[in-house]
Coordinates of C-alpha atoms in Angstrom, one line a residue:
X98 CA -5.5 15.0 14.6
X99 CA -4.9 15.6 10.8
X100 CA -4.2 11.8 9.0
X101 CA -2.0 10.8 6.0
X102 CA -2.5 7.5 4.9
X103 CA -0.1 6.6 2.3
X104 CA -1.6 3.9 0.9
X105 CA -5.3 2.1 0.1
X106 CA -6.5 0.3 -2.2
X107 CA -10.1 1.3 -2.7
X108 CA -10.4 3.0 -6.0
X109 CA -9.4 -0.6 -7.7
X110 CA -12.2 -2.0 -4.8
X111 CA -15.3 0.0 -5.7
X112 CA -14.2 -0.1 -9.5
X113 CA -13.8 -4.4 -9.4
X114 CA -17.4 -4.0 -7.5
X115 CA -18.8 -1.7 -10.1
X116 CA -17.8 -4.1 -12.7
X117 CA -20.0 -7.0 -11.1
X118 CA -23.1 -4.9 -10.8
X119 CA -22.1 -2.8 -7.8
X120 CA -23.8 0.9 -6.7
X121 CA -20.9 1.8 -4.1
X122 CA -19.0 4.8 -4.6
X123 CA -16.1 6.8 -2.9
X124 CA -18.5 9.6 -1.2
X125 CA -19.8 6.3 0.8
X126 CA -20.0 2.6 1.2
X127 CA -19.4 -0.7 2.9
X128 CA -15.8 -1.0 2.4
X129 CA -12.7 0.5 4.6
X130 CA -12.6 4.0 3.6
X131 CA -15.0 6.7 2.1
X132 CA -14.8 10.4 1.9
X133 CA -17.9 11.0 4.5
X134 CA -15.7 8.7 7.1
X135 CA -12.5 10.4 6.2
X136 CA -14.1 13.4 6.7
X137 CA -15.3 12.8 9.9
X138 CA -12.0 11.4 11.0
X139 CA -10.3 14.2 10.3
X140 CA -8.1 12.7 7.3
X141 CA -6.1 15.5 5.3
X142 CA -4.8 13.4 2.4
X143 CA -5.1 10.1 1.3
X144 CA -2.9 8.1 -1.5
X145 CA -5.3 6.3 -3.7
X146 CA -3.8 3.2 -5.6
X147 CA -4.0 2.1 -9.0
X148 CA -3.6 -1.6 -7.7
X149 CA -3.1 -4.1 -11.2
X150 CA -2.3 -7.7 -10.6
X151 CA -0.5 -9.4 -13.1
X152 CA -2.0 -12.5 -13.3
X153 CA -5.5 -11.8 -13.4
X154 CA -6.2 -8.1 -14.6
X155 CA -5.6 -8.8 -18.7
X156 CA -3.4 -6.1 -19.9
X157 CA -1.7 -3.7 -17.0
X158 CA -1.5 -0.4 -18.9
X159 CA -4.9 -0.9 -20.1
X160 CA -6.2 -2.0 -16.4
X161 CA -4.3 1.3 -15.2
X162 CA -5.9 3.6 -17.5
X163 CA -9.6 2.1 -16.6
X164 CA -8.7 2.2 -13.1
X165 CA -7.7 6.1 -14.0
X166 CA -11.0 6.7 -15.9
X167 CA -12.9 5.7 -12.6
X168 CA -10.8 7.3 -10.5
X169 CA -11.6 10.7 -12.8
X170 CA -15.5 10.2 -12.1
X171 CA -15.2 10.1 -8.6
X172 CA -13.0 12.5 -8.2
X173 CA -15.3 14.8 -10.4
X174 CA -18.4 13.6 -8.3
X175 CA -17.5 14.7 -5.5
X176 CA -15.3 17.7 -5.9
X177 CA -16.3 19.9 -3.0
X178 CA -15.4 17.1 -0.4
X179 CA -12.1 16.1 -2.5
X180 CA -9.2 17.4 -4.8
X181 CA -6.4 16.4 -6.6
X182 CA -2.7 16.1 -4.9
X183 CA -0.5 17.7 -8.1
X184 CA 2.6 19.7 -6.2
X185 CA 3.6 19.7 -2.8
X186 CA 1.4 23.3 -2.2
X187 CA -1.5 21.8 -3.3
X188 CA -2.2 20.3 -0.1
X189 CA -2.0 23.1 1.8
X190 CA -4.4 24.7 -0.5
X191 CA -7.0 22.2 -0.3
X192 CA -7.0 22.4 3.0
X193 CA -7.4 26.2 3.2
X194 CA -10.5 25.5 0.9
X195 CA -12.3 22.4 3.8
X196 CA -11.1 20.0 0.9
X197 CA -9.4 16.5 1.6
X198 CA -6.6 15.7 -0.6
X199 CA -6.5 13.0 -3.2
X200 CA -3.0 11.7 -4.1
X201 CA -2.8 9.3 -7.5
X202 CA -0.5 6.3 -6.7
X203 CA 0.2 3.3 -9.0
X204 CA 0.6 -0.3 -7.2
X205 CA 2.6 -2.2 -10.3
X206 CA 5.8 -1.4 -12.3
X207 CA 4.5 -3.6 -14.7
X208 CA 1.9 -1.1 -16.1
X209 CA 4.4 1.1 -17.8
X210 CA 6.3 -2.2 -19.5
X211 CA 9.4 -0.5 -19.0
X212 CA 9.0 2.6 -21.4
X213 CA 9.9 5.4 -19.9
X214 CA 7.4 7.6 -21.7
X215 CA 4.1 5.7 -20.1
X216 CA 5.9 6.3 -17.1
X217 CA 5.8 10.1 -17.6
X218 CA 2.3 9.8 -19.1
X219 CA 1.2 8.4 -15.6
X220 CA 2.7 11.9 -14.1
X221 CA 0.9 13.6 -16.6
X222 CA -2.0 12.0 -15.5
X223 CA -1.3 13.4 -11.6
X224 CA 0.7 9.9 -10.3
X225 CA 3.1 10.8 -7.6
X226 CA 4.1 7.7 -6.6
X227 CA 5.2 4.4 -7.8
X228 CA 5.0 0.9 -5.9
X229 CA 8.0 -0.7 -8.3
X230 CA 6.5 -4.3 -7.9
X231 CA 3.8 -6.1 -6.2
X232 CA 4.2 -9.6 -5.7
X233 CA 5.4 -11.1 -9.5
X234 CA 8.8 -10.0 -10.9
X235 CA 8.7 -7.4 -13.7
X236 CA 10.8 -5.2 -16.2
X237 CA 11.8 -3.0 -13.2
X238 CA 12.9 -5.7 -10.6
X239 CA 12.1 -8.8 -8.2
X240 CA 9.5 -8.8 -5.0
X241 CA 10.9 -11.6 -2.3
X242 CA 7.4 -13.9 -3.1
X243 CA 7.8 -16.4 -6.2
X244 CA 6.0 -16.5 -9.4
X245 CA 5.0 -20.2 -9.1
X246 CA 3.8 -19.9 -5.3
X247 CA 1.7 -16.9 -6.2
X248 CA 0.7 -18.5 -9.0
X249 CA -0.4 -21.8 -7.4
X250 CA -2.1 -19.6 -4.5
X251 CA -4.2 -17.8 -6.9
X252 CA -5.5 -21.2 -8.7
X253 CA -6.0 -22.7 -5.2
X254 CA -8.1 -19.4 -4.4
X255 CA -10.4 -20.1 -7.7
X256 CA -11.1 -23.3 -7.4
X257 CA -12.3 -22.5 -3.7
X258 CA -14.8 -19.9 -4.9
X259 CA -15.8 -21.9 -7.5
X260 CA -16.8 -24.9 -5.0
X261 CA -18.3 -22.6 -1.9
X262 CA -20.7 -20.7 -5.0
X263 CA -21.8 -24.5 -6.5
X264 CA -22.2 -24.9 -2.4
X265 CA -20.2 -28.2 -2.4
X266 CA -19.3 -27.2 1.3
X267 CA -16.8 -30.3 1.8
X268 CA -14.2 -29.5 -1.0
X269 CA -14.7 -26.1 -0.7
X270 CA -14.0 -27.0 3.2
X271 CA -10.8 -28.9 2.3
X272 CA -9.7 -26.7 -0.8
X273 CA -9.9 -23.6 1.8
X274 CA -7.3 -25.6 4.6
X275 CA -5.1 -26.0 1.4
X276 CA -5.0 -22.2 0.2
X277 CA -4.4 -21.3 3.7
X278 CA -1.6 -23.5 4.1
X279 CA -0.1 -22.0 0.9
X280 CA -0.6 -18.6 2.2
X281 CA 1.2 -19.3 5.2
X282 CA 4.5 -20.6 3.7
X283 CA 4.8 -18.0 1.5
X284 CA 4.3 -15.3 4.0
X285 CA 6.2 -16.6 7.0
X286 CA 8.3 -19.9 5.3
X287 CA 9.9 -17.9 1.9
X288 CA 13.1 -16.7 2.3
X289 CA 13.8 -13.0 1.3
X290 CA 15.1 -12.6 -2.3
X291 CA 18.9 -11.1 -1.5
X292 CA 20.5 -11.7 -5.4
X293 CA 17.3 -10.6 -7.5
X294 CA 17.1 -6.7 -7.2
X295 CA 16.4 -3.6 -9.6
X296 CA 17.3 -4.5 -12.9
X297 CA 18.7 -1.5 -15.2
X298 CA 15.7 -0.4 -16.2
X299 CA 14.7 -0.3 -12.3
X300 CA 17.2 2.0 -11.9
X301 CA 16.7 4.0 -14.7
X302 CA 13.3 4.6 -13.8
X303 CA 13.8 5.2 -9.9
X304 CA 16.1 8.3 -11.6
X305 CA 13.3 9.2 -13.6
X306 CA 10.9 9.3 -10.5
X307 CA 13.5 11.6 -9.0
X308 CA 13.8 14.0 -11.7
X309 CA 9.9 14.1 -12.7
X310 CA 9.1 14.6 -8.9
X311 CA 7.3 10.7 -8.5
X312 CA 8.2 8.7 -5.8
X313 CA 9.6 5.5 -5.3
X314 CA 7.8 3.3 -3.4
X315 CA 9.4 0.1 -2.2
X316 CA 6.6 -1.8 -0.1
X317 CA 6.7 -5.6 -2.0
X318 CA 9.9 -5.6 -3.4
X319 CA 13.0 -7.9 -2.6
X320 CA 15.5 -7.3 -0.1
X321 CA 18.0 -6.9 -2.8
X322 CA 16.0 -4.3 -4.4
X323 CA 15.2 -2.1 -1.2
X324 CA 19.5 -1.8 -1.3
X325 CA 19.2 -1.1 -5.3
X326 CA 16.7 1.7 -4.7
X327 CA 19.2 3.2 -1.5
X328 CA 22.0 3.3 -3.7
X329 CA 20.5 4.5 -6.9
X330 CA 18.2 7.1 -5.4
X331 CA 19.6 10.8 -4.4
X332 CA 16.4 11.4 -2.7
X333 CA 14.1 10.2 0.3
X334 CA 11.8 6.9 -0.7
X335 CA 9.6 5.3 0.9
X336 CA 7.9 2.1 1.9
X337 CA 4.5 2.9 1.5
X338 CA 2.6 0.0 3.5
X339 CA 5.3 -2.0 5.6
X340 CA 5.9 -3.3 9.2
X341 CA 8.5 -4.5 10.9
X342 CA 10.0 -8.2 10.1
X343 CA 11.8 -8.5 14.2
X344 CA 8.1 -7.9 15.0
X345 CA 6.7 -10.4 12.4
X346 CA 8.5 -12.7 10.4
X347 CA 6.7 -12.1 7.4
X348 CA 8.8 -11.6 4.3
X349 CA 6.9 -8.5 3.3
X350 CA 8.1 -6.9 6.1
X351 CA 11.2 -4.6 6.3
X352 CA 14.5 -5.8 8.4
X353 CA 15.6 -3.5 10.7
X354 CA 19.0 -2.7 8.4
X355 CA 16.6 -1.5 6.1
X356 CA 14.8 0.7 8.7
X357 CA 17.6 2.7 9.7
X358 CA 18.9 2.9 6.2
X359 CA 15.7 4.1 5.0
X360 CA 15.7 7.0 8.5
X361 CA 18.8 8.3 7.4
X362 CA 17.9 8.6 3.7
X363 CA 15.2 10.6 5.1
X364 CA 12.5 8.4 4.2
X365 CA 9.7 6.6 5.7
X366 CA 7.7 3.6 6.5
X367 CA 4.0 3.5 6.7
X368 CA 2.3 1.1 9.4
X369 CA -0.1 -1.6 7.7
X370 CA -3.0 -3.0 9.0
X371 CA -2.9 -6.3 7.4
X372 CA -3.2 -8.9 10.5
X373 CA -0.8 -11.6 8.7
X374 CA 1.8 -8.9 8.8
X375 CA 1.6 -7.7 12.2
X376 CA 1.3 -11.0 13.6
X377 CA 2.1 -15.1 12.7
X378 CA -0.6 -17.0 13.8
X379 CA 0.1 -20.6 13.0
X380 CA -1.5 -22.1 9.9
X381 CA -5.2 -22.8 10.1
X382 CA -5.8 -20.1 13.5
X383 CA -7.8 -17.1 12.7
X384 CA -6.1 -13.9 12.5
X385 CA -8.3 -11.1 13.0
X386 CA -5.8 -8.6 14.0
X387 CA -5.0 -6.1 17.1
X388 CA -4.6 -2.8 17.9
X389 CA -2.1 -3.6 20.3
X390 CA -0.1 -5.4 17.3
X391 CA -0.2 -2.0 15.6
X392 CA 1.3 -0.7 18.6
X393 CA 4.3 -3.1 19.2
X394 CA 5.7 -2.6 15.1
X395 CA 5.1 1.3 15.7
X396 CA 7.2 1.2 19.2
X397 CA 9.7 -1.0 17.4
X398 CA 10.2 0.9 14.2
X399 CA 10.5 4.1 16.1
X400 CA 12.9 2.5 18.6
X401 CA 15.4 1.4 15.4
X402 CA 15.0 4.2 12.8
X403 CA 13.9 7.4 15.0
X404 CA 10.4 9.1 15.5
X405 CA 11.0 10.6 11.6
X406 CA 10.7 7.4 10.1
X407 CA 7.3 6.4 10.8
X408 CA 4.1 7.3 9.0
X409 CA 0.5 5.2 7.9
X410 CA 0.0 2.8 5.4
X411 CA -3.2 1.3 6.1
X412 CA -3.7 -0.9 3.0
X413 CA -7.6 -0.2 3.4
X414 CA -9.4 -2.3 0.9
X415 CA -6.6 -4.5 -0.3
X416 CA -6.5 -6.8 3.0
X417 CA -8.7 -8.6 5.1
X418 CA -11.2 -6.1 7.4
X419 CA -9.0 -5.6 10.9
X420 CA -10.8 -6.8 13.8
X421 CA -10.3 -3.2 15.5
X422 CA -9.4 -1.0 13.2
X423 CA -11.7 -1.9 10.5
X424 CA -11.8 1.5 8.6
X425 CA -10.9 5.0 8.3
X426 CA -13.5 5.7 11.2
X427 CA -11.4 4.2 13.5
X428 CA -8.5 6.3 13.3
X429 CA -8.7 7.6 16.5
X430 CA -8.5 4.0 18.1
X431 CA -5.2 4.0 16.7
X432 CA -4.4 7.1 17.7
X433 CA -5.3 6.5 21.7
X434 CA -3.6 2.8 21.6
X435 CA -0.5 4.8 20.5
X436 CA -0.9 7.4 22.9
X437 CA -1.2 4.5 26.3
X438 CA 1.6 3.2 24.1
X439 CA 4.0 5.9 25.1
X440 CA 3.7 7.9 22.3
X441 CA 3.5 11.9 22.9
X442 CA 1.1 14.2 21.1
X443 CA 4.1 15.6 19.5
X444 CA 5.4 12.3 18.3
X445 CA 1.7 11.2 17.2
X446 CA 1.7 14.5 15.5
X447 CA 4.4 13.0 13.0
X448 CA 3.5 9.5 12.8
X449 CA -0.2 10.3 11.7
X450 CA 0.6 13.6 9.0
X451 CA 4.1 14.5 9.6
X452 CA 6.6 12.9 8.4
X453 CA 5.1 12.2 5.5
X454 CA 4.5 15.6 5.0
X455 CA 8.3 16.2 5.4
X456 CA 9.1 13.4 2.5
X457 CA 6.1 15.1 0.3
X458 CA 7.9 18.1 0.7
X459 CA 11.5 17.3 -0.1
X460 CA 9.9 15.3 -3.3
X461 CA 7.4 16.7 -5.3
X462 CA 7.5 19.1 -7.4
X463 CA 4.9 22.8 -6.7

């Protein structure tokens, strides 16, 4: 079993952690993924987000290039376990050497500001791929979640911590049963954004992308943007860390349109392990998420796009720690649920490695 995970979110993680006094590194700690589990689990490359958030992390491009800086260290730290993802043959290479590969990703348009030239100083700085938006609109296009529901979450969330550090344990009580509330209606109650798509800058980076040998990566943004991107893009895309929205009704989730569309551009879709997004639970009920969820948006995606459409998107260390697949140690439970799933070796084969692979391939440059 060789694993490509196309997107986590630990380098932002350990670096937050650091920040606040922290010790953990990438070689090992208590998070989702670290090299000695990947390692062991037989991972052969892993994309590693720069993940910014708009309304909290200051000044993007600057949070990008700190976020870089830390990424450097580690990378530097442990470079006989790990190395760099630059062209397509790199991969290969590391491999050949017992190395895991390390693929720079960027999880916010917003860093670059819309100039064109920060976006080809991230390449120079190794970024091969590009999540357009997260979840607040941006000089490159729209996500389906608003700006003021985000916004109000994110208050909500504060004031919560605030009250369950002072140890006020009935408002923090009722101030918790209020953000969760908010969380549900804007993943399961707000309608996808169909007018609001790439703007012209969008589309004049997504060419860009193209041309540099970045990819575009369309996991959080509208519906109406997924069909910008389609029709502005000559080669595949993909959706780095999306399920399917038949499956769960979560607005994050791609449509089964988009699906196909996104099979017959030769792209893919990577499975996330997020719980809200493989499953509703109503508002209030614990959601600590299933393999067998996993299972049913894998089985369904494969059923609507075709076997070469699937691929892994964990979103380690940006969600919530999955009940049974808490990490990248438990690969292989995935891997066997798929497997009594109906899945053949050949087909696990190009869920887990590849068909990403195959998109790496027809898109990067070396």
């Amino acid at each position: 079993m060789k694993i490509v995970d196309m997107h986590c979110d630990t380098v932002s993680a350990l670096y937050d952690r650091k920040s606040r006094g922290g010790q953990e590194d990438l070689r090992e700690n208590g998070g989702h993924i670290d090299l000695l589990r990947m390692k062991k689990s037989g991972y052969l490359l892993q994309n590693f987000a720069l993940f910014v958030e708009l309304n909290r992390d200051g000044d993007p491009w600057e949070r990008a290039l700190r976020l870089y800086g830390y990424y450097r260290e580690e990378l530097e730290k442990n470079g006989e376990l790990l190395a760099p993802v630059l062209g397509f043959s790199d991969i290969g290479r590391n491999e050949a050497q017992g190395k895991l590969s390390a693929m720079l990703t960027v999880e916010e348009g917003a860093v670059c500001g819309g100039e064109t030239d920060k976006l080809r100083r991230l390449y120079d700085m190794g970024v091969r791929m590009l999540t357009l938006t997260w979840n607040f609109e941006n000089e490159l296009g729209c996500p389906n979640f608003t700006r003021a529901l985000k916004e109000r979450i994110s208050a909500v969330r504060a004031e919560w911590e605030a009250l369950a550090e002072a140890g006020d344990t009935v408002k923090a009580g009722q101030k918790h049963k209020e953000l969760q509330e908010l969380r549900f209606r804007e993943l399961y109650e707000t309608p996808p954004n169909v007018t609001g798509g790439l703007t012209e800058k969008g589309r004049e980076f997504v060419s860009e992308m193209e041309e540099l040998g970045m990819i575009p990566d369309v996991s959080h943004l509208s519906d109406a943007g997924f069909y910008d991107v389609l029709e502005t893009a000559k080669k595949p895309f993909v959706a780095s860390h999306s399920n399917a929205r038949s499956i769960c009704g979560c607005v994050r989730n791609l449509t089964d349109d988009m699906i196909r569309r996104l099979a017959e551009k030769g792209g893919c879709t990577g499975l996330n392990f997020c719980a809200d997004f493989l499953e509703q639970m109503p508002a209030g009920i614990p959601n600590p998420g299933t393999v067998s969820s996993v299972v049913r948006h894998a089985r369904h995606i494969v059923r609507v796009g075709g076997i070469e459409v699937l691929g892994l998107g964990s979103d380690f260390d940006g969600i919530d720690t999955h009940a049974e697949l808490p990490g990248a140690q438990s690969m292989g439970v995935l891997w066997e649920a798929l497997r009594r799933g109906g899945f053949t070796e050949g087909q696990l084969d190009k869920i887990f490695c590849g068909n990403v692979l195959r998109v790496y391939g027809e898109t990067l440059k070396g």
